[in-house]
Amino acid sequence: MASTTEPPLPVARAQQQQQCGAQAGHGKPRSDLSHLIPRLPAPRRRRQQQQQQQQQPDTTNPIPIPTSPSLPSPPVLRPKQFVKPSRRILSPQDLEAFVESPTYGLVLSFVFALTDAVRDCPVSKADVDERRDESARLEGQGARDPDAPAADESAAANHGARTTPDDRGKTTVQKILKVLSAVEAVVRRCPPVDQGGSRFGNPGFRTFLDALQHEHRAWHRDLGVHDDDADADAIDEVSTYLLQSFGNRSRIDYGSGHELNFVIWLLCLYQLRLIGPRDFRTVVLKVFARYLDVMRLIQTTYYLEPAGSHGVWGLDDYQFLPFLFGASQLVQHRTIRPLSIHQPLALEEHAHDYLYLGQVAFVNDVKNVADDNGDVGAGAGAGTGTGIGLRWHSPLLDDISAAKSWAKIEAGMRRMFVAEVLRKLPVMQHFLFGSLVPAVDGVMGRETDVDADADVDVDADVPHTVLNKAPTAAPGHAPRHVHDHDSANSWGDCCGIRVPSGIGAASEEMKKKKTMNGKSNGVGGPSVLRRVPFD
């Protein structure tokens, strides 16, 4: 007798359902419509995990993310220790000695500490915090008139008593902002020279720098940098970095090295205990942002040439740190994505809050170009570009916008800061060393008696020094700075090739159109500029 085996229970149920479906549908099997049911959204916890994974830095890049060393405490100052800063990096060997020195770690840790201080923090939040701290300070003082200083506060300001480091840092930040406002006032008093439509640096910039030489000592005394008998050279040392942060006098240019000088000036104030780590957020979002505003005024007024420009293949003609600080601000932002730099509405609404977007908006504002249809790709308004101009004049920024997250962009900016600024000889050969930012004695190049402004004029008929040769100098003169012409990664940048100002090109083109038509574009709209290579 043949034994019969029953099918498994799931199979039996499936057969039964198929038979029932056939009977109900007159012999036709029931169709599967489950694929038409919309899927439920991922749980909130899963979405948060996905966002966290997107914010993780890119680990596939073979170049590791530079580690941020701990910022050392300010040194104990000794009387008569201050010296006037001078250049000490004169060869690739000097640069390698600098990279291995504690000063390299000091500069790197200070910049990265500033970067970390503004993570996920817009400029408006710093304004709210400042108002809250001011309200708390006034409540602590009681009901007296805030405009009438008390006698004990005057004594504290003079003798350092009853004044906390936080209060001293906040006061210093306000004084720094006053210094930058004074610099802006000097720009207003020193108009540019009429040079017949030239797009190169305006000689009026030298008049501006000469005026700073006459006023900077009073500014530093107000900051708390004294010039009495004990610290006779303190102002001379600290002020050198500020004066070098607005551009080069002989070449009338500006680049990331001058921007770095401003950060080193802030580092000197930290070394003097005038600002502290708790002030770093305000230093970036208020002081550095104000410095950018002043520099944009100087660049548009005097047509500063880009120092060491890579043309369109550079990140920016002038600045670098706004992209590093700005990427840190946006790391955890929920709505602003890297591709948002192509959206005019995003730039218009958020450029004032985030340094990265503000710099992109400024680039779009000053580098107008037209597409093939004659439409303005980067508008003349406050960052109203459509992205067409950005792809033309800043393709590197356009490529970076394809990154998946701001964390990857920030990691890339950290790598780029180390590779393109701190380890770049054409930039660091102008770096200045003093007592607050010391050089490695006996290892780095011999000290000279001139600062970074003693470079030769690029129009002068003088020989250049090549990297693989020792710097030479005439008797009684400082050695020439070196030029990286033999390196495979060299653009011949430094100061060997003068690059006209892209800002000057846009401004002069607008002036011509206004002269020809009586008004912009003849109908009151933004002038459409022709494409100029490497503007």
Steps between C-alpha positions, in 0.01 A plus 500: 500500500652826386555753771395856436687792652323821577660824379647734759260737666618824322476329162157364581377844598638650180323235292177556687519877449570450129196271464278745685626782283429298187145424612433863590643624174330240277811289455754789489766522776496815714767752392766622751453873565737527795752699295244780469483555873713804589787430730497657843771760567807383686475529876634818652788317664604350167485841331722645771748216450505564126564872556782420741656266245482773234673743737794266556822614329610322188725212605576399142734796449858371527612829656413489870313784663751718688475446871441803715766521772401645833547875521778580749448755773640850447866529600634685799623830362842632591608865494672619183432174314313653207665531158387630165380203289707395202504233230686178578371249241740541210525146360313167493721384787383797708139410421555142616659628821196721556259209446686300766512791746263578789402824325339300219290317757415831667372655176314184396337453841393865514337494155327168564387619845333796328345257252361275772366798695250591225375149424123510436485867601366777272602862544156589635550261792814689598293820502242338731771373734661844509173669592432239768845547653458876495165473675649272765787744551265794546283304743809416702597866520166601647276787402771762445534685170693272261652803327660621823810292580553414862818586685576136581471407130744773407744367755449148371569614145821675610638242738341175379314446829144370524496430127445143385669361185159468335421866558844599375454289186158650423643848544790419268262368233306826506825696471613287205174581324573868562845454344347350186249785484793742523671316213185537293497873576859525373391336173228762462758777550744357241323481164651304210709669233356539152706266284307507176295182529785269598399173663822470697565615856431866574793701646259667739533181707848612607355826634255296703779287652706809578205645690474179705863539602416830669194376692555138601694569821203672665276210400730245664534704818122499526505120456732468798830450314730732691814677380653601833862442596442135594325414173661748266459281190163338571303725266770474232472120506123462520412782260719357224254216448202736481672730250594201285144362501360749249731425207848558364606859449746453214298251295154634600367146533324288757474126564459226757837590655375848592180347632716272716681806637171625644448167674856516636422849632207346688735224618733766641210649695434150635865463594474830687192368685277771354259241357431142609345179367154608617524797262584292192141472375454876514845554351400305188137603460547866590866600462600286202169569326563873548852457365353340187270800452795739529710293260222491243485878517879522456498252211225683314649843570863435405461203260743284696658240278463136610828383650608165361174454314425165334253669273160338477643181649556657838250481783482880516713787378552640848354307795517148637395500866135602435454163332662311790309686771182506293502126433529441875197722554293286263606148603170404664266736314171330413394695191808665348687250285827545306298541180318793660776734386334485156166620636465881497232494769722299738787745452274799548347365822805344665810682370502730804491204739756262347847602386515237224183624335601861555827449314325322213248784480783755486677308222176487302447868565834621364555248218210550266507291186242424236399162368468418132150650487616830645338439838687614805638193674624671814284797574612842609275490803572352840603155386218447250697272271332202341807279502592554135767752596621285789574212263690738277713706736521262800485140375673371813220636719253352255667157524509515880125566509444142375619360836240307698540688826659803659708270720684376192552857383633605839742206506619598153548861607714388792716295263522792259598747772794282597607420143435834328582745779716366784705265279515726192838669462380792282259587784710419805817669377325826593403373846634714784654373824548690824498417870129417523518281189862383521722342237737208553835660570797332339286293264296740289643768271696791634303793631468807279438859597210549263139398511286347229445838336866525393440279197613628165257668269384262231562764236863546604774341291648277768585131500281250683637240736426139411411250769785258439755776547593683815350849533752763409515866583712801431722613788296685759168381356256228604481183290236479233203278565498175304277385216374149440553479121644148490235316699265276307210646699598861443288750313782752498275690738658687795574841341653412165185553294266791553135401482243777444225538752174329408324760712673771299394338174134499605510855634676646198263323261203644685653847484545469124141392447370781719706747300380364165133452585449752776374223726561131561418295188302790359182392680604521864577128542828336595773530240591182319875450503705324241694197610859583587731200553637457853286780646 
